[in-house]
PDB file of C-alpha atoms in Angstrom:
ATOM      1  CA  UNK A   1     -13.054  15.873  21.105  1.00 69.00           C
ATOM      2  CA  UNK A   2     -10.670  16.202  18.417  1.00 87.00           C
ATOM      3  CA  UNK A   3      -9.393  12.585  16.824  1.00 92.00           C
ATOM      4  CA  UNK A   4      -5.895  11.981  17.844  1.00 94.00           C
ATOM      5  CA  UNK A   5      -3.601  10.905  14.526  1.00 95.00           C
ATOM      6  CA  UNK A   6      -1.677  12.174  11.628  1.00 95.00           C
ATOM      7  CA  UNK A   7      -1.838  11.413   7.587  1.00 95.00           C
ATOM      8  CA  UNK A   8      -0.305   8.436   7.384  1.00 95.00           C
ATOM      9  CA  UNK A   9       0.494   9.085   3.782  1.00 92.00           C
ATOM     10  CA  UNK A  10       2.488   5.759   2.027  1.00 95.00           C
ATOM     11  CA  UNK A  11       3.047   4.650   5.904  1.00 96.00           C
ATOM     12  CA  UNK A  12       0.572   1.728   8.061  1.00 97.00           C
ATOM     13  CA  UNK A  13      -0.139   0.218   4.596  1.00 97.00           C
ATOM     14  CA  UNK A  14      -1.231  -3.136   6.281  1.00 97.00           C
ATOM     15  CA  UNK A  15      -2.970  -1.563   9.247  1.00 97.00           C
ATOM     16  CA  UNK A  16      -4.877   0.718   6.797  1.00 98.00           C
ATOM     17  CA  UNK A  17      -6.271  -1.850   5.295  1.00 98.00           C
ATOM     18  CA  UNK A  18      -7.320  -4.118   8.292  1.00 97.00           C
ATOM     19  CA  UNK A  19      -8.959  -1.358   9.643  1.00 97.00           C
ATOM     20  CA  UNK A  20     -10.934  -0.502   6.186  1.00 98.00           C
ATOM     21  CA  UNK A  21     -11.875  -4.166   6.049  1.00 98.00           C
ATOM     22  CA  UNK A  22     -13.072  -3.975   9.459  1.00 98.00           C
ATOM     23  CA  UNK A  23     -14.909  -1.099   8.278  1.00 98.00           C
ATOM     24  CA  UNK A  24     -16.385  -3.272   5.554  1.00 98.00           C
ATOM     25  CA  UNK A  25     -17.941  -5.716   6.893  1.00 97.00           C
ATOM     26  CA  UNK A  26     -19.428  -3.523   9.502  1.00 97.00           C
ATOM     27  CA  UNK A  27     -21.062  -1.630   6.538  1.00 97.00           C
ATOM     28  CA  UNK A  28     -22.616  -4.948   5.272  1.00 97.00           C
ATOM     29  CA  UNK A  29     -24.650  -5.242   8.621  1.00 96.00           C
ATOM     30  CA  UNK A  30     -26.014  -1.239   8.257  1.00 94.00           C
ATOM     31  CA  UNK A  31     -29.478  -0.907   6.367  1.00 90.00           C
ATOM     32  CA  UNK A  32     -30.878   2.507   5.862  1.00 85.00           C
ATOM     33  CA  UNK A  33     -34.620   3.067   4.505  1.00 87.00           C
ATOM     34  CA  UNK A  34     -33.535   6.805   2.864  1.00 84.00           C
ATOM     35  CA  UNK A  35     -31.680   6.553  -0.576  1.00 82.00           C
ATOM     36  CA  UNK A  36     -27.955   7.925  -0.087  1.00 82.00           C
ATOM     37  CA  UNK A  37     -27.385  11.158  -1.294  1.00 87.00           C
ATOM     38  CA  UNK A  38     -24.259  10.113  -3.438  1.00 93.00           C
ATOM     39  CA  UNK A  39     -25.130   7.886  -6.535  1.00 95.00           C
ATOM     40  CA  UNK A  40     -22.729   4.579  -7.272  1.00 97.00           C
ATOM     41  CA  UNK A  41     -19.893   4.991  -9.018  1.00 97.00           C
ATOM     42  CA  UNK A  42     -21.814   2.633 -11.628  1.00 98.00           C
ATOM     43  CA  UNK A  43     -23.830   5.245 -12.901  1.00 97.00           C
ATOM     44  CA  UNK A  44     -21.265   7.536 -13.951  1.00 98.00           C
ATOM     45  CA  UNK A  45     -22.662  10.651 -15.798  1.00 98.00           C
ATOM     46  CA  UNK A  46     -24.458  11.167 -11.925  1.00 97.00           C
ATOM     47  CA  UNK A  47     -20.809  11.812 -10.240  1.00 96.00           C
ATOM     48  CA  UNK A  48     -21.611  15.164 -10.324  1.00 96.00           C
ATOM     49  CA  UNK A  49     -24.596  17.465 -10.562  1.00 96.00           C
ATOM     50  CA  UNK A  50     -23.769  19.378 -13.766  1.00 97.00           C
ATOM     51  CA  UNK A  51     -22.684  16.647 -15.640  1.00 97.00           C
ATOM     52  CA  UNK A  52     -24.179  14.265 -18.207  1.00 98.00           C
ATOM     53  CA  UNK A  53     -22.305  12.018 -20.912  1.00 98.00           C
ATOM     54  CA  UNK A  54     -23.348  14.644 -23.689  1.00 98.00           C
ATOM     55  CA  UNK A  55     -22.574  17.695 -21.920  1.00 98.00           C
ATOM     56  CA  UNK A  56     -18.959  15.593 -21.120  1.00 98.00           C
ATOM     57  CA  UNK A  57     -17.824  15.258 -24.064  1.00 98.00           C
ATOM     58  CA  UNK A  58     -19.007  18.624 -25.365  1.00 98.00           C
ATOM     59  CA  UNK A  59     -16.764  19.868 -22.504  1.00 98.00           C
ATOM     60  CA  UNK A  60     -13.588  17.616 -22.373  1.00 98.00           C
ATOM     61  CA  UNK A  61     -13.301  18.712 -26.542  1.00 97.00           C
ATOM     62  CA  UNK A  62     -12.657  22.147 -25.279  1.00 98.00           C
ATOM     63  CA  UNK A  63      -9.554  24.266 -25.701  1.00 98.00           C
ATOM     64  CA  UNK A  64      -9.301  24.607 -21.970  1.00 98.00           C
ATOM     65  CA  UNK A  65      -7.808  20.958 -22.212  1.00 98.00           C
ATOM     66  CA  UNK A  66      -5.067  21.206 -24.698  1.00 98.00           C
ATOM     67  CA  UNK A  67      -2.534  21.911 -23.009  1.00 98.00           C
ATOM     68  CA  UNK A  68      -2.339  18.287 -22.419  1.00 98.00           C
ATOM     69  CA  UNK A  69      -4.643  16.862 -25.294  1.00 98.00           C
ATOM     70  CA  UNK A  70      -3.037  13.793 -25.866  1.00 98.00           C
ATOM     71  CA  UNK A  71      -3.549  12.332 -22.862  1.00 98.00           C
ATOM     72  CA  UNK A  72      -6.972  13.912 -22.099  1.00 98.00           C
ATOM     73  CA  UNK A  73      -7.812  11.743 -25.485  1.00 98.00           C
ATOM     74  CA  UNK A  74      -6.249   8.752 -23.671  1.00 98.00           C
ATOM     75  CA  UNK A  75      -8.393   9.160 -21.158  1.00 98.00           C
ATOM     76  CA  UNK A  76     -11.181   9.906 -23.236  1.00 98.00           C
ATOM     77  CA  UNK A  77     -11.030   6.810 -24.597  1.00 98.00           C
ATOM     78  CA  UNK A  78     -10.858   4.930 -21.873  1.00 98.00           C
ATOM     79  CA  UNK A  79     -13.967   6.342 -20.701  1.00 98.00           C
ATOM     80  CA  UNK A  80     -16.009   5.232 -23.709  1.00 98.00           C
ATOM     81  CA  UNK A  81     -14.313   1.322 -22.786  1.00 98.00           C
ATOM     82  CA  UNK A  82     -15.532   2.273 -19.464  1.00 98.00           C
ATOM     83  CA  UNK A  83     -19.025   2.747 -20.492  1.00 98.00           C
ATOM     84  CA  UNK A  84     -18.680  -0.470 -22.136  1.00 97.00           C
ATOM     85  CA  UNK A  85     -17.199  -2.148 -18.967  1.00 97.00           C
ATOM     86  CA  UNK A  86     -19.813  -1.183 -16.453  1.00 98.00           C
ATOM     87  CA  UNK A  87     -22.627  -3.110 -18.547  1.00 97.00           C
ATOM     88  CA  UNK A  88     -20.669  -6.033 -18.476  1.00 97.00           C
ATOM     89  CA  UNK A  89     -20.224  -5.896 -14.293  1.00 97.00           C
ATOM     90  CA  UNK A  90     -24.046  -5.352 -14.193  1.00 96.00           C
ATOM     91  CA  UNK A  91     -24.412  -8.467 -15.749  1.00 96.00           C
ATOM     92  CA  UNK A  92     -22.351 -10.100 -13.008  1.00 96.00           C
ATOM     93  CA  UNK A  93     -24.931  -9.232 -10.134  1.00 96.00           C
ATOM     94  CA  UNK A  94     -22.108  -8.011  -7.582  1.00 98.00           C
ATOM     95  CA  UNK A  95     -23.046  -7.693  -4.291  1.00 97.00           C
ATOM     96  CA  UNK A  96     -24.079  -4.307  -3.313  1.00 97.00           C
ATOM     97  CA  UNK A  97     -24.082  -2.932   0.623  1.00 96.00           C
ATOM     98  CA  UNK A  98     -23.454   0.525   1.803  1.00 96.00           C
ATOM     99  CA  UNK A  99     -19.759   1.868   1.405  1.00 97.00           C
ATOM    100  CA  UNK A 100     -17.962   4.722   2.596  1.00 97.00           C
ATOM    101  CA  UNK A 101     -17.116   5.850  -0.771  1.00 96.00           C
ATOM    102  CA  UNK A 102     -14.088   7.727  -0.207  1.00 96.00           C
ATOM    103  CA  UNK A 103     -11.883   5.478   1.763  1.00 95.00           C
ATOM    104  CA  UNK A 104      -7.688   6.372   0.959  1.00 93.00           C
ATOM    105  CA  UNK A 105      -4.778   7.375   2.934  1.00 93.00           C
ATOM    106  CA  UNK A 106      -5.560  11.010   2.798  1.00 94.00           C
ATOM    107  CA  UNK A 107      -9.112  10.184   5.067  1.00 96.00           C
ATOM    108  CA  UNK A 108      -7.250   8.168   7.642  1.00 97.00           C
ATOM    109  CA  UNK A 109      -5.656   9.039  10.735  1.00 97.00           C
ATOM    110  CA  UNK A 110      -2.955   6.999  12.499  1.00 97.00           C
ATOM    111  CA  UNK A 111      -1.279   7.298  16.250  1.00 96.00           C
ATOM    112  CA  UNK A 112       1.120   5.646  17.646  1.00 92.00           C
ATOM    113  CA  UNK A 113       1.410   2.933  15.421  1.00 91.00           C
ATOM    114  CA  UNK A 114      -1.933   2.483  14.958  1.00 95.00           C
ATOM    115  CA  UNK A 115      -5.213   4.100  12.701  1.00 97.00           C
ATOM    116  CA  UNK A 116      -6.924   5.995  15.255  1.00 97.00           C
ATOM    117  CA  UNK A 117      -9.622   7.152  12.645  1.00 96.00           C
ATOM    118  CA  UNK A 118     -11.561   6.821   9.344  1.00 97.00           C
ATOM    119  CA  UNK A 119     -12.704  10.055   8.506  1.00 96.00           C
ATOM    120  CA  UNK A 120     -15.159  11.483   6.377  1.00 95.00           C
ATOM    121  CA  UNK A 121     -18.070   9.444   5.193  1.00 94.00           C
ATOM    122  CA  UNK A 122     -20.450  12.468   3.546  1.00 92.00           C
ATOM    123  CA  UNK A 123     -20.057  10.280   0.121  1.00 92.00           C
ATOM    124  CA  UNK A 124     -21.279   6.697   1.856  1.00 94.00           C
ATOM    125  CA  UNK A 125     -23.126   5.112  -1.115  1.00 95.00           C
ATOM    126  CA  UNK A 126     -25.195   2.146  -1.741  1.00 96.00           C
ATOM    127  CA  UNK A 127     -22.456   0.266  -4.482  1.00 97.00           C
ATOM    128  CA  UNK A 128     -20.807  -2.701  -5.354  1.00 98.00           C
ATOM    129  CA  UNK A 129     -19.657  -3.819  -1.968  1.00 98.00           C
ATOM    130  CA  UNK A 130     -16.130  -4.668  -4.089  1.00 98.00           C
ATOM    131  CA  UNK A 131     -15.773  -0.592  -4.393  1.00 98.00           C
ATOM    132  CA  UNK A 132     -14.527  -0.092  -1.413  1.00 98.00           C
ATOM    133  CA  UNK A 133     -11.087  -2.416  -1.451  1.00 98.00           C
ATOM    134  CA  UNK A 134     -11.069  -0.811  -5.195  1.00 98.00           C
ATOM    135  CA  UNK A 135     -11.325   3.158  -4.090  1.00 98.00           C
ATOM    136  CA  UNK A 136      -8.863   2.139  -1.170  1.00 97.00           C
ATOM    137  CA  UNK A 137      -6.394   0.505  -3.843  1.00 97.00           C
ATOM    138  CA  UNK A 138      -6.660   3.774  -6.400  1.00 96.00           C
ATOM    139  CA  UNK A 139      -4.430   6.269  -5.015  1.00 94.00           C
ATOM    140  CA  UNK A 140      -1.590   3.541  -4.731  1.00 96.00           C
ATOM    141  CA  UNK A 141      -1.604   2.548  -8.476  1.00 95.00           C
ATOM    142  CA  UNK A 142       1.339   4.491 -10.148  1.00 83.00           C
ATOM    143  CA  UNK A 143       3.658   5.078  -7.008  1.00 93.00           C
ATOM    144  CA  UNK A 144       7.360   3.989  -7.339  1.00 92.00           C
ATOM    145  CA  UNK A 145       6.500   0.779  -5.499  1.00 96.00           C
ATOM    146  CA  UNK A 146       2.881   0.210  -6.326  1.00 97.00           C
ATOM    147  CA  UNK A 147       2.855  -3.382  -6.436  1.00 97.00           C
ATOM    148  CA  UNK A 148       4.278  -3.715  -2.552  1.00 98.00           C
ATOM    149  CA  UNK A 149       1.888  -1.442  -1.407  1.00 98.00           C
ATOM    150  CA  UNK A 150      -1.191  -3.273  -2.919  1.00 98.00           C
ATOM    151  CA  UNK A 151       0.206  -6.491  -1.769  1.00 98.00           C
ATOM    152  CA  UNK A 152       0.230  -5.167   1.988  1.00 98.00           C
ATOM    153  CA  UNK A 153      -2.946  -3.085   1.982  1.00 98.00           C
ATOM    154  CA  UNK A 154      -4.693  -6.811   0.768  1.00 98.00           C
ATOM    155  CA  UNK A 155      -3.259  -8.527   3.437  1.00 98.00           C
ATOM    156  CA  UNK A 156      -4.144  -6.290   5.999  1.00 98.00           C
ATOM    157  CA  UNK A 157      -8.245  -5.705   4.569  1.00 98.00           C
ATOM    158  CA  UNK A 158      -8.169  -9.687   3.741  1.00 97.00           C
ATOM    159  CA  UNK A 159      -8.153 -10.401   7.554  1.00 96.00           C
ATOM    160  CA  UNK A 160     -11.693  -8.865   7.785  1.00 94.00           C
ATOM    161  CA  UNK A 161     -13.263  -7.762   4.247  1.00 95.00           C
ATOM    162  CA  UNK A 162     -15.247 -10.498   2.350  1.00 95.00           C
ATOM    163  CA  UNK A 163     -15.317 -10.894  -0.895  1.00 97.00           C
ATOM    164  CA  UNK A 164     -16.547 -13.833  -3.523  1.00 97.00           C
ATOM    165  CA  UNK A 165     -14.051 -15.030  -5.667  1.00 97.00           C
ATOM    166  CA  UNK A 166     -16.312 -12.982  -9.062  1.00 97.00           C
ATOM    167  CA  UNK A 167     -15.743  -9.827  -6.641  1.00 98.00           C
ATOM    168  CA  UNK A 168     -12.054 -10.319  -6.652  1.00 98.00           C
ATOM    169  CA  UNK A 169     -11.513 -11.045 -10.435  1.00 98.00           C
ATOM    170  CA  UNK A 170     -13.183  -7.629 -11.239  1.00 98.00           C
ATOM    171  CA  UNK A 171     -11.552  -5.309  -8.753  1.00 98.00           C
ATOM    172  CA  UNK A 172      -8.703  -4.143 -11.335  1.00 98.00           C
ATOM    173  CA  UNK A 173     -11.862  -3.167 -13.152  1.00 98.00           C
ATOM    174  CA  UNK A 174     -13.836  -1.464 -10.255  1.00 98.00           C
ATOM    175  CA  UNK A 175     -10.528   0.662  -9.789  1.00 98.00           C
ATOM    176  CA  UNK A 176     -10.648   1.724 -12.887  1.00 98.00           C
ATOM    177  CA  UNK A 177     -14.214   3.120 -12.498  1.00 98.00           C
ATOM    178  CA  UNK A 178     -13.240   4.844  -9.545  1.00 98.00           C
ATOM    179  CA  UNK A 179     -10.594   6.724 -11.593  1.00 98.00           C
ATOM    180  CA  UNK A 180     -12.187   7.644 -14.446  1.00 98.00           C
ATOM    181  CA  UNK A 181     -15.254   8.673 -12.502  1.00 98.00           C
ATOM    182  CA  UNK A 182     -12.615  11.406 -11.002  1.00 97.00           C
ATOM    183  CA  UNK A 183     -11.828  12.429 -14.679  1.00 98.00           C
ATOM    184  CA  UNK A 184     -15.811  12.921 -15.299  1.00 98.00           C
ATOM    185  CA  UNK A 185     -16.347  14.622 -11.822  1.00 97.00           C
ATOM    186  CA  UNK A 186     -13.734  17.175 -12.553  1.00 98.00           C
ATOM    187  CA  UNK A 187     -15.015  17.993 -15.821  1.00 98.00           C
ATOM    188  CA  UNK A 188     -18.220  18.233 -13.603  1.00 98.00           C
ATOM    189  CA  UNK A 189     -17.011  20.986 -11.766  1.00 98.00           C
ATOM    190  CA  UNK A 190     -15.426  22.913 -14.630  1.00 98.00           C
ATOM    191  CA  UNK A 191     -19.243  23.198 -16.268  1.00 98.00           C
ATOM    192  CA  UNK A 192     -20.426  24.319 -12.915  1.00 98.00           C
ATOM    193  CA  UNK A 193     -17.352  26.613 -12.782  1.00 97.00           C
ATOM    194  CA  UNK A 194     -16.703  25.776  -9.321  1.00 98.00           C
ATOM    195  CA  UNK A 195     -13.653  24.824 -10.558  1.00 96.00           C
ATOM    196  CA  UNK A 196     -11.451  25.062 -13.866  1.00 97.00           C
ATOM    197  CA  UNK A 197      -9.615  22.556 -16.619  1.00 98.00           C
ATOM    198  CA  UNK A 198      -6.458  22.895 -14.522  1.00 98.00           C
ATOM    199  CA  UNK A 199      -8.207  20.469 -11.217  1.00 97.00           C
ATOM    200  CA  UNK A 200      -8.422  17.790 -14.560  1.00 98.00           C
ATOM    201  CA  UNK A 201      -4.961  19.028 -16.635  1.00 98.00           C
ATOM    202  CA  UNK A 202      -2.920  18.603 -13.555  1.00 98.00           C
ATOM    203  CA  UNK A 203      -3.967  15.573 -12.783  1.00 97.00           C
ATOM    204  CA  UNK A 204      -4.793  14.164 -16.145  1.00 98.00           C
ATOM    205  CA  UNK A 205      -0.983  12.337 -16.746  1.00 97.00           C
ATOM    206  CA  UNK A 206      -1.262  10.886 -12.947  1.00 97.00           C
ATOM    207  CA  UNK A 207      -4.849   9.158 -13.677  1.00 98.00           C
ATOM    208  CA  UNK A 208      -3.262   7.807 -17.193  1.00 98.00           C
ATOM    209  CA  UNK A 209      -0.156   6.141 -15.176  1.00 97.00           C
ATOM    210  CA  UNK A 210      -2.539   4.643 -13.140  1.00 97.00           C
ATOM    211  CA  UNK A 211      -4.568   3.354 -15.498  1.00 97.00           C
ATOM    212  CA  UNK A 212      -1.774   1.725 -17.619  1.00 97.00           C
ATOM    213  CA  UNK A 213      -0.350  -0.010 -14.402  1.00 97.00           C
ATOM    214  CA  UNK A 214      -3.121  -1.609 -13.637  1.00 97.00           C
ATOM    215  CA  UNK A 215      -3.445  -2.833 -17.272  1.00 97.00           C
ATOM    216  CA  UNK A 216       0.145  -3.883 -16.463  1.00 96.00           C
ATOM    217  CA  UNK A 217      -0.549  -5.918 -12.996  1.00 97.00           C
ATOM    218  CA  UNK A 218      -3.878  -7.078 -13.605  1.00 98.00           C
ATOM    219  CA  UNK A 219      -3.327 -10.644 -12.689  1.00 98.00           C
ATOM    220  CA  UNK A 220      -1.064  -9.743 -10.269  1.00 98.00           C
ATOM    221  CA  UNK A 221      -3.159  -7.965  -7.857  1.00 98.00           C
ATOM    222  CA  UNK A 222      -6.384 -10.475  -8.634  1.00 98.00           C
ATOM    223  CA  UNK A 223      -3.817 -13.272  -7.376  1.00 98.00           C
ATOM    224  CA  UNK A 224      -2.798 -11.681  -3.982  1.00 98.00           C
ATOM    225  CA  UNK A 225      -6.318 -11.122  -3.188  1.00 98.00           C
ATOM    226  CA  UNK A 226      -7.587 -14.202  -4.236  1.00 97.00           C
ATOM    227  CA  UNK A 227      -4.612 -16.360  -2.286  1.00 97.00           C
ATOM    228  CA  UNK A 228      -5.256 -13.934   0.758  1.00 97.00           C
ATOM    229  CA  UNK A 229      -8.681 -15.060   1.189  1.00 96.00           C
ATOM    230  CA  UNK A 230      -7.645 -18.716   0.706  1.00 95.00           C
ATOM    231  CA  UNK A 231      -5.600 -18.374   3.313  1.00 94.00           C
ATOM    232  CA  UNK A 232      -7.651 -16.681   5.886  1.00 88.00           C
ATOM    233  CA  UNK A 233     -10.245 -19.119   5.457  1.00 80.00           C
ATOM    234  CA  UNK A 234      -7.752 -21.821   6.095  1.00 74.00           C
ATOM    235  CA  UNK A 235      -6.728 -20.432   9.338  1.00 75.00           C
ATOM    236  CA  UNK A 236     -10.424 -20.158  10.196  1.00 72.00           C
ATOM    237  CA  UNK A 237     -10.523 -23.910   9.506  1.00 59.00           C
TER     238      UNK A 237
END
């Protein structure tokens, strides 16, 4: 049986993200003996088969990237402060439970109001159970009214999703990761030539933008979630 629904696109912000909080904690009760097939987004230089940090940089220094080498060196960059980063979050112990890995608008289907499905789980990992708000939260950073729609996506995943207050303090971070582990998975697929520069180039500017916003509304979006939770444990109470 086909799932009933459409892309909800920028739409069902709030119910998007009740229903991937639901989806959350659901997660946290599954335990699997096998390893999952799709590393953490912690250990970058595995997002993609062909890859490895040498053969990355070898790669991204190309000519096939100059049509936009400024900002592929921005994003170069921020890699290597990446790098840096995800020591420092290892040394935080985050929680870690299995995630669906790939959770945006563009795997969701809503009907009649409502989300009707959450598709596509081939990339569930074992991660940093904080991911999963952050890979939900990625593809909003950069639109026209960014802030609004983070606001309403953490109210809605709030109501259900748990997270300890180090877990929220770090998810500006953990989006990060999941966006520059895009820029090293595409560069992935250009060594395997499943793909070419142009899947990275065209998207290069976009993963920049989104980048320098969150830079931008770091404290902001660490403040909603953290006064979300405060309030949904005081209506428990």
């Amino acid at each position: 049986h086909l799932i009933p629904g459409q892309l909800p696109k920028l739409a069902f912000v709030r119910e998007i993200g009740e229903a991937s909080g639901e989806l959350s904690r659901a997660l946290a009760k599954v335990f699997v003996d096998l390893e999952p097939p799709t590393p953490p987004y912690y250990d970058l230089y595995r997002v993609h088969h062909a890859i490895t940090r040498e053969r990355f940089f070898e790669e991204i220094q190309t000519a096939a990237y100059d049509v936009c080498r400024d900002t592929i060196q921005s994003l170069v960059e921020e890699v290597v402060k990446v790098e840096q980063l995800i020591e420092q979050l290892h040394g935080l112990r985050l929680p870690k439970q299995l995630i669906h890995g790939d959770l945006h608008y563009d795997n969701v289907l809503v009907h009649e109001d409502a989300v009707s499905g959450l598709l596509d789980f081939e990339f569930c990992a074992l991660d940093w159970r904080g991911m999963e708000l952050a890979i939900c939260l990625s593809k909003y950073a950069g639109e026209s009214n960014a802030l609004q729609l983070f606001n309403d996506f953490i109210e809605g995943f709030m109501k259900c999703g748990e997270l300890n207050s180090l877990e929220m303090s770090v998810i500006p971070d953990l989006i990060k990761l999941r966006i520059l582990s895009n820029v090293v998975y595409f560069v992935g697929r250009a060594i395997a030539r499943e793909d070419d520069a142009t899947q990275l180039t065209s998207r290069a500017q976009t993963y920049l933008n989104r980048i320098r916003w969150l830079q931008e509304n770091r404290e902001a979006i660490v403040d909603k979630i953290s006064a979300c939770a405060a309030a949904n444990k005081s209506n428990d109470n």
